[in-house]
PDB file of C-alpha atoms and ligand atoms in Angstrom:
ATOM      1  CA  UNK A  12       0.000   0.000   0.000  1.00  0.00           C
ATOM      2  CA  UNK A  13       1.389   3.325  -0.984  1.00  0.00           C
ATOM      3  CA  UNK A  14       1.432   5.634   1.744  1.00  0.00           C
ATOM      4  CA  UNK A  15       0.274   9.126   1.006  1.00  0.00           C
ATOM      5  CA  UNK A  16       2.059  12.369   2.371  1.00  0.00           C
ATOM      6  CA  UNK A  17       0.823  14.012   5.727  1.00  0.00           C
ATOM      7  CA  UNK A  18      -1.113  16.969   5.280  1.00  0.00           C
ATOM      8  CA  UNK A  19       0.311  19.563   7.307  1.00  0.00           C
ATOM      9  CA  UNK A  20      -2.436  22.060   5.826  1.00  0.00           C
ATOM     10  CA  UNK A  21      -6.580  21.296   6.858  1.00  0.00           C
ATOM     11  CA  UNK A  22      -8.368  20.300   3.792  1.00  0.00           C
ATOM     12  CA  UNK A  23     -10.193  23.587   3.137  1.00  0.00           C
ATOM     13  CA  UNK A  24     -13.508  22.570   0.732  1.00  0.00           C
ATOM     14  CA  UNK A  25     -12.230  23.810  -2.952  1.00  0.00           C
ATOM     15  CA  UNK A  26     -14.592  24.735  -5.702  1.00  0.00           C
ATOM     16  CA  UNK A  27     -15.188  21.704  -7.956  1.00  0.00           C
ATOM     17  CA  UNK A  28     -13.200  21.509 -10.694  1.00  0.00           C
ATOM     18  CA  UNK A  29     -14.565  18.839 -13.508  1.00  0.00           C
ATOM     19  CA  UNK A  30     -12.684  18.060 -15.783  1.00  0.00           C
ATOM     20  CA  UNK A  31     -13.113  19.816 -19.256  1.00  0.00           C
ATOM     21  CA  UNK A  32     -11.278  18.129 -22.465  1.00  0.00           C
ATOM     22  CA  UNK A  33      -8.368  20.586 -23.292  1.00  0.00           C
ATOM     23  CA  UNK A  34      -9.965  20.953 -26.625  1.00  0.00           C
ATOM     24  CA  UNK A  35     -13.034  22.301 -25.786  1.00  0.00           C
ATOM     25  CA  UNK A  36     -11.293  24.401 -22.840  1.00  0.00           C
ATOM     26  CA  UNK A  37      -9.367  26.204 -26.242  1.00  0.00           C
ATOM     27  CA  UNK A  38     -12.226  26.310 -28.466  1.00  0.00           C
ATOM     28  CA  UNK A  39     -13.851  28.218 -25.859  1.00  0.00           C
ATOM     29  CA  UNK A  40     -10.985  30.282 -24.905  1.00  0.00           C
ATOM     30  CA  UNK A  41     -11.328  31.572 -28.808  1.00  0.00           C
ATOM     31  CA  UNK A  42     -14.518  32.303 -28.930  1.00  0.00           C
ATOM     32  CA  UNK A  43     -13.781  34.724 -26.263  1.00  0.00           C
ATOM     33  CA  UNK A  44     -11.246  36.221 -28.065  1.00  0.00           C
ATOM     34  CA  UNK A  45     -13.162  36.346 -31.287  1.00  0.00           C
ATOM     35  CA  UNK A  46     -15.917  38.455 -29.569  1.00  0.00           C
ATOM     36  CA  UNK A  47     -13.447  40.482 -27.856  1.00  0.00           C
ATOM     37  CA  UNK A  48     -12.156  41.398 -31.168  1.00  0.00           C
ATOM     38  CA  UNK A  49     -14.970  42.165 -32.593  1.00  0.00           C
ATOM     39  CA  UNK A  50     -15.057  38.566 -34.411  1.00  0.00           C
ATOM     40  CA  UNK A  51     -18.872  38.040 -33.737  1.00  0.00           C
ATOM     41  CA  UNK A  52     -19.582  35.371 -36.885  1.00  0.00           C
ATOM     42  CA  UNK A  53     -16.600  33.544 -36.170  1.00  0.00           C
ATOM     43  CA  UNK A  54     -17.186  33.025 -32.489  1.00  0.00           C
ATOM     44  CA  UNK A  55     -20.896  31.865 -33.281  1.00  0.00           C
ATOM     45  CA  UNK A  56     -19.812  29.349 -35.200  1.00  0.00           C
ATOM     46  CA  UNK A  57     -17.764  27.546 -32.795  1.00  0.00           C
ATOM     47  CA  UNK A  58     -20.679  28.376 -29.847  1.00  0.00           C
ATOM     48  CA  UNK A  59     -22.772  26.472 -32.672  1.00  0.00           C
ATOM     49  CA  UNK A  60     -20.325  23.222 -32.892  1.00  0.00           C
ATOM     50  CA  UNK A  61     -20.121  23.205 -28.968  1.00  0.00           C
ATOM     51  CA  UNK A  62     -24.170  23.183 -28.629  1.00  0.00           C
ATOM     52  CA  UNK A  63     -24.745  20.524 -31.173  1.00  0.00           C
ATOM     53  CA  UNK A  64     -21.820  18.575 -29.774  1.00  0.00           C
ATOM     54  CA  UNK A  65     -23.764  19.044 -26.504  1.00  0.00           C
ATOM     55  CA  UNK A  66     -26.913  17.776 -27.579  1.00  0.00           C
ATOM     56  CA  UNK A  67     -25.668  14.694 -29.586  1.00  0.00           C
ATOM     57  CA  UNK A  68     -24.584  13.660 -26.322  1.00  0.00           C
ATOM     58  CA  UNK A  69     -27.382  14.232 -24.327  1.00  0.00           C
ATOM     59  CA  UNK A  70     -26.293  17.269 -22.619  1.00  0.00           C
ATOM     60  CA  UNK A  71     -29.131  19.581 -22.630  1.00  0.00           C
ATOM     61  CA  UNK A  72     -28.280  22.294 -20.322  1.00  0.00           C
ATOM     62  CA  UNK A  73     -24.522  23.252 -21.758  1.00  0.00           C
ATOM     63  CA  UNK A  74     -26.120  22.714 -25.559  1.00  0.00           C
ATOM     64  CA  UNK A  75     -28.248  25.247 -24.175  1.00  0.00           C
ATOM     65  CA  UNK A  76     -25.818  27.498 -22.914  1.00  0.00           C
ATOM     66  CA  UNK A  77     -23.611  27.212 -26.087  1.00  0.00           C
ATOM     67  CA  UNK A  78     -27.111  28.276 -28.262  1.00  0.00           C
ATOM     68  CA  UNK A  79     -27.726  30.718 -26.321  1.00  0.00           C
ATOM     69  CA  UNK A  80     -24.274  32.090 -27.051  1.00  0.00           C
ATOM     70  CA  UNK A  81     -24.318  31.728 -30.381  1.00  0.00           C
ATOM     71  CA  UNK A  82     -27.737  33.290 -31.053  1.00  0.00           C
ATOM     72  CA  UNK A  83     -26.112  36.508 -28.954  1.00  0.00           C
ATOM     73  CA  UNK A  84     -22.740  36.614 -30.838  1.00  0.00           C
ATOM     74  CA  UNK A  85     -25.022  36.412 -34.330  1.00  0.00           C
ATOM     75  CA  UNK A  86     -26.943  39.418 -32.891  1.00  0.00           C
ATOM     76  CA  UNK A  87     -23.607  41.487 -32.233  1.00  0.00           C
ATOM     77  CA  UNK A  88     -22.994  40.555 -35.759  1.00  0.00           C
ATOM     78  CA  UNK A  89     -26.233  42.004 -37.013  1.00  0.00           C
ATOM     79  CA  UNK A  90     -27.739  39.174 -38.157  1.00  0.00           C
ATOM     80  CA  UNK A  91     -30.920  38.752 -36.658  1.00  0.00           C
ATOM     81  CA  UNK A  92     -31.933  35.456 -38.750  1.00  0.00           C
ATOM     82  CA  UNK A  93     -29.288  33.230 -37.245  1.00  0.00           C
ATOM     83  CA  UNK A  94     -29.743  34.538 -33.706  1.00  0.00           C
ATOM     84  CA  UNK A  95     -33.718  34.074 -34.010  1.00  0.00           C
ATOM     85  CA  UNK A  96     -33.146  30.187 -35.239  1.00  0.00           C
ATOM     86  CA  UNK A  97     -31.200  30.026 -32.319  1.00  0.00           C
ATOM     87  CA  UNK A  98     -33.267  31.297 -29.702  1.00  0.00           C
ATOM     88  CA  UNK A  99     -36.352  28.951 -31.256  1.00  0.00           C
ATOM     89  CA  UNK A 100     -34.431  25.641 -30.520  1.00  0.00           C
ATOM     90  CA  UNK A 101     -33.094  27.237 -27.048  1.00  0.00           C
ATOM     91  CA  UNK A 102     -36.701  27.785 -26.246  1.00  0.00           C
ATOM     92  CA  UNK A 103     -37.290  24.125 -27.124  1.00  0.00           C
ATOM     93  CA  UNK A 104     -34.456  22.611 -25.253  1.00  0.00           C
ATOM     94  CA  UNK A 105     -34.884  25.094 -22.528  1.00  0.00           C
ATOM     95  CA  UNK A 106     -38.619  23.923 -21.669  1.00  0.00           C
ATOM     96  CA  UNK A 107     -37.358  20.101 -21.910  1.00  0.00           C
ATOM     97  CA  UNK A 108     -35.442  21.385 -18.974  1.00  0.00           C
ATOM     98  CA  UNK A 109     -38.317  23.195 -17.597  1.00  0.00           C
ATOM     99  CA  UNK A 110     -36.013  26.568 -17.619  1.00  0.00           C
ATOM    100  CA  UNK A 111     -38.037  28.688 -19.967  1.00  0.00           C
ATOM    101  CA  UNK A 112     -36.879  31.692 -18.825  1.00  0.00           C
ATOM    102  CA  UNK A 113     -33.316  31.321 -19.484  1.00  0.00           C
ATOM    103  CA  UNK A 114     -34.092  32.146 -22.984  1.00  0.00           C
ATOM    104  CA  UNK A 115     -35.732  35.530 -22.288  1.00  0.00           C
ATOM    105  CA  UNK A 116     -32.650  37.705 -22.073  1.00  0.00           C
ATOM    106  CA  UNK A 117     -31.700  36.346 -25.515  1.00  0.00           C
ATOM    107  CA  UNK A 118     -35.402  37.054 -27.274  1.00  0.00           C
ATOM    108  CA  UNK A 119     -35.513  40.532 -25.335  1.00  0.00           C
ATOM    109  CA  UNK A 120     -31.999  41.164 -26.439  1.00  0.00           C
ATOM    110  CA  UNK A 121     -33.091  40.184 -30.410  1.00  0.00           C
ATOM    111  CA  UNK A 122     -36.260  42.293 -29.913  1.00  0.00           C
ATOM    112  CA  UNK A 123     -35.112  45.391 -28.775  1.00  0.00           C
ATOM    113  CA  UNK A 124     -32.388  44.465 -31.356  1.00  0.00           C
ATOM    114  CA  UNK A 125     -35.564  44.769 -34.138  1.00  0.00           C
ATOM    115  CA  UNK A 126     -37.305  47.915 -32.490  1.00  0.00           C
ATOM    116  CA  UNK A 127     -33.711  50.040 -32.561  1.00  0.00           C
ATOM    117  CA  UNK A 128     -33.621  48.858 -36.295  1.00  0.00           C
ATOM    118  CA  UNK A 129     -36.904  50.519 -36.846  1.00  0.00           C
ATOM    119  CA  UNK A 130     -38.919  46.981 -37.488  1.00  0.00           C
ATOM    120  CA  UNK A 131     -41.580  46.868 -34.462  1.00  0.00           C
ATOM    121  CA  UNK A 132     -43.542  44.812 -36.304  1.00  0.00           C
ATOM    122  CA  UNK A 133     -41.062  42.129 -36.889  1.00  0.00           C
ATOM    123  CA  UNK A 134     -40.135  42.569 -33.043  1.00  0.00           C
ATOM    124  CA  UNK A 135     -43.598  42.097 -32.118  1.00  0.00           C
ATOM    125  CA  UNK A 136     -44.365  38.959 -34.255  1.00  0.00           C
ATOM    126  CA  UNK A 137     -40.980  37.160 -33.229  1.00  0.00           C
ATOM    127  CA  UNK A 138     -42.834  37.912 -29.302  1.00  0.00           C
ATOM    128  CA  UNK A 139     -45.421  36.672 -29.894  1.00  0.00           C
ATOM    129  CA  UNK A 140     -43.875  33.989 -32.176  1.00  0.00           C
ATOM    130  CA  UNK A 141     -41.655  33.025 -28.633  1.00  0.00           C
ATOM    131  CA  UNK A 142     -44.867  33.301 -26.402  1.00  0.00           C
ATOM    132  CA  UNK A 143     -46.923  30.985 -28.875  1.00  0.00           C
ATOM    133  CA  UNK A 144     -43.897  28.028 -28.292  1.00  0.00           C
ATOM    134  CA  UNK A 145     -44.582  28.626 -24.661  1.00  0.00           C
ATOM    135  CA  UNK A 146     -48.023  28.388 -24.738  1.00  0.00           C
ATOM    136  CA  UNK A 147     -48.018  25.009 -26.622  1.00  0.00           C
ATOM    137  CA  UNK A 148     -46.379  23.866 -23.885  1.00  0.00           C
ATOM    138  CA  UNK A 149     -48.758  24.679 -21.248  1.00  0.00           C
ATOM    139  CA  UNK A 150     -46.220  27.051 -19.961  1.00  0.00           C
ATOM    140  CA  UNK A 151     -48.567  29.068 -17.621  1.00  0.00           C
ATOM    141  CA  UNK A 152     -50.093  32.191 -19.504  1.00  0.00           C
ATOM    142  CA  UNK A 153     -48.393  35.630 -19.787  1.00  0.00           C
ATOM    143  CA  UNK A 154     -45.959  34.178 -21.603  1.00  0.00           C
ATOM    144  CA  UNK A 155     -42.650  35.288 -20.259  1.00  0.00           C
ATOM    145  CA  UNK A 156     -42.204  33.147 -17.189  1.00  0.00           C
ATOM    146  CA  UNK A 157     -38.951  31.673 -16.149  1.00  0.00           C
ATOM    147  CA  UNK A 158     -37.260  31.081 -12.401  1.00  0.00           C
ATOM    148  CA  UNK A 159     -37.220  34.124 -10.341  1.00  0.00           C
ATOM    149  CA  UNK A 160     -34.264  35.735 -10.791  1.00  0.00           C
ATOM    150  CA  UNK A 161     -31.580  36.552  -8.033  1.00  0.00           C
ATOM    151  CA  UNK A 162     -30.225  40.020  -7.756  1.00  0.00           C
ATOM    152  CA  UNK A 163     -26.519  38.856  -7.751  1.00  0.00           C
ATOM    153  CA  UNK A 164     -24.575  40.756  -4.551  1.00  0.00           C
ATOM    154  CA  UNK A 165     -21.456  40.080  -5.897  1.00  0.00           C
ATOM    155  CA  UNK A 166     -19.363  40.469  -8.855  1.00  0.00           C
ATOM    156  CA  UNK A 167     -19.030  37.304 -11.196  1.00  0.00           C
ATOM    157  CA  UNK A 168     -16.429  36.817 -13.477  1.00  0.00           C
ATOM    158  CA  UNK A 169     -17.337  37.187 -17.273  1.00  0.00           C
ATOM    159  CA  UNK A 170     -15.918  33.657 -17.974  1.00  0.00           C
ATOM    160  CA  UNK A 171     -15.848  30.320 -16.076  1.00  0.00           C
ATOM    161  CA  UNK A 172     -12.433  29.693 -15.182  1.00  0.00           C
ATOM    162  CA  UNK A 173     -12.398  26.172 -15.702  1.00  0.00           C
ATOM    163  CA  UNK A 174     -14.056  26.146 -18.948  1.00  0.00           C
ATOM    164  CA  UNK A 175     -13.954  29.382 -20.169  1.00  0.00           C
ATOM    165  CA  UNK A 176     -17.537  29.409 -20.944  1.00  0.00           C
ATOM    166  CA  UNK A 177     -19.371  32.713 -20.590  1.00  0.00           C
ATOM    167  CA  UNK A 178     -20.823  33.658 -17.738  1.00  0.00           C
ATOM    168  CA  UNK A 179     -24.368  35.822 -16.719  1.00  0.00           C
ATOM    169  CA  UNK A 180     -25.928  36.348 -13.932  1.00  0.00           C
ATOM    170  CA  UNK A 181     -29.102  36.045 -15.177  1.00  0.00           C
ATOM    171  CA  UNK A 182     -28.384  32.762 -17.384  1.00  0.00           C
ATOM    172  CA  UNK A 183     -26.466  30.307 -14.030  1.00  0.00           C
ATOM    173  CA  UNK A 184     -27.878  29.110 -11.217  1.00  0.00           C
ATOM    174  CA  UNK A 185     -27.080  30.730  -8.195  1.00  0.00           C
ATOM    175  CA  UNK A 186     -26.392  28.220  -5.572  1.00  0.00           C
ATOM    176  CA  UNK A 187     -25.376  30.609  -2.644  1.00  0.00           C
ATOM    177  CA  UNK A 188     -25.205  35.116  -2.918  1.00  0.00           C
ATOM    178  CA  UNK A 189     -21.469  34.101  -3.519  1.00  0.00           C
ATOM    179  CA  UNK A 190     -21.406  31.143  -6.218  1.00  0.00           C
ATOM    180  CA  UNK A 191     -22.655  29.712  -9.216  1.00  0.00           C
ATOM    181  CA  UNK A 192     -22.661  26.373 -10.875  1.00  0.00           C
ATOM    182  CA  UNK A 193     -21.298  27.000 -14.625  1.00  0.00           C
ATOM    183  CA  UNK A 194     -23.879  25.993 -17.137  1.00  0.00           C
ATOM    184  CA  UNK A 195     -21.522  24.418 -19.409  1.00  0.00           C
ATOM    185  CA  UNK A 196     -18.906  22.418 -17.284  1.00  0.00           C
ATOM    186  CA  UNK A 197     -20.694  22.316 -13.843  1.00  0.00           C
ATOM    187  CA  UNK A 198     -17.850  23.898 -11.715  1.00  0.00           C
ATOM    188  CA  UNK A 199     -18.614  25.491  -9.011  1.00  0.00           C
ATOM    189  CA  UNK A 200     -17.555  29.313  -9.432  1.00  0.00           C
ATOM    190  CA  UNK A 201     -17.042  31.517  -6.823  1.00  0.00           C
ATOM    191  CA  UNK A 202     -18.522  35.586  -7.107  1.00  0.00           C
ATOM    192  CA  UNK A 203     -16.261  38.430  -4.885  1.00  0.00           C
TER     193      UNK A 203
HETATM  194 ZN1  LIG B 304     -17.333  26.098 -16.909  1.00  0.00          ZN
END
């Protein structure tokens, strides 16, 4: 039996720290780089590849995430087609997970996106388009409901640092005022 070393420090609980393949760790590290630098299209597409990787496997929640980040980068790059397909399936995928209103910053963000362009109309139908979806599914009336959301007290970092994985406050699930799970990789990240 192989002994182990004596701790001389206490064990102090860490954040958890799953483990996220190296290659998705880059590809995400790029796509923050590409929006940084103004590379909107670019950054979509591999938030895209990540989300469909995602679902193939089963992984609803981070195949959310990842759509959710695509649909935004394709609105920073003015095109409001791609970032409405995206929001549909999100809305799909985000009811499977009963989380409806994780989608809602993303269609507000592509409506007011449509009103500034001077297209209410189009703004209004894609609403109501969004609304309709939730209605089929018996999501309760008024449309726009989704998990109250937490006023966050503390300051979160734009990325996860495990995974690299953008983080909002309104889009992770606060588990304490101080910490969030990350959507995509699960780590526990901590808010100061
Ligand atoms: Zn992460």
């Amino acid at each position: 039996m192989r002994r182990r070393p004596f701790r001389l420090r206490p064990l102090r609980p860490r954040p958890v720290r799953p483990r996220i393949p190296p290659v998705v760790q880059r590809a995400l590290a790029e796509a923050q780089r590409l929006i940084a630098s103004g590379k909107f299209r670019e950054a979509a597409a591999i938030y895209d590849r990540l989300s469909q990787e995602a679902y193939a496997r089963g992984r609803l929640r981070p195949g959310l995430h990842m759509d959710l980040e695509a649909g935004r980068a394709y609105l920073q790059a003015a095109d409001v087609d791609q970032a409405q397909k995206r929001a549909r399936r999100a809305v799909q995928n985000a009811l499977q997970i009963a989380r409806p209103g994780l989608v809602m910053p993303l269609v507000e963000g592509i409506t007011r996106h449509l009103e500034a362009q001077g297209d209410p109309e189009a703004a209004r139908s894609f609403r109501e388009e969004i609304e309709a979806l939730l209605q089929e599914q018996r999501v309760a009336p008024g449309g726009f409901i989704g998990e109250p959301r937490r006023a966050p007290r503390k300051t979160l970092p734009g990325h996860c640092p495990a995974c690299h994985a953008p983080l909002r406050p309104d889009e992770v699930e606060w588990l304490a005022d101080d910490r969030v799970s990350c959507p995509f990789c699960g780590s526990v990240v901590v808010a100061d």
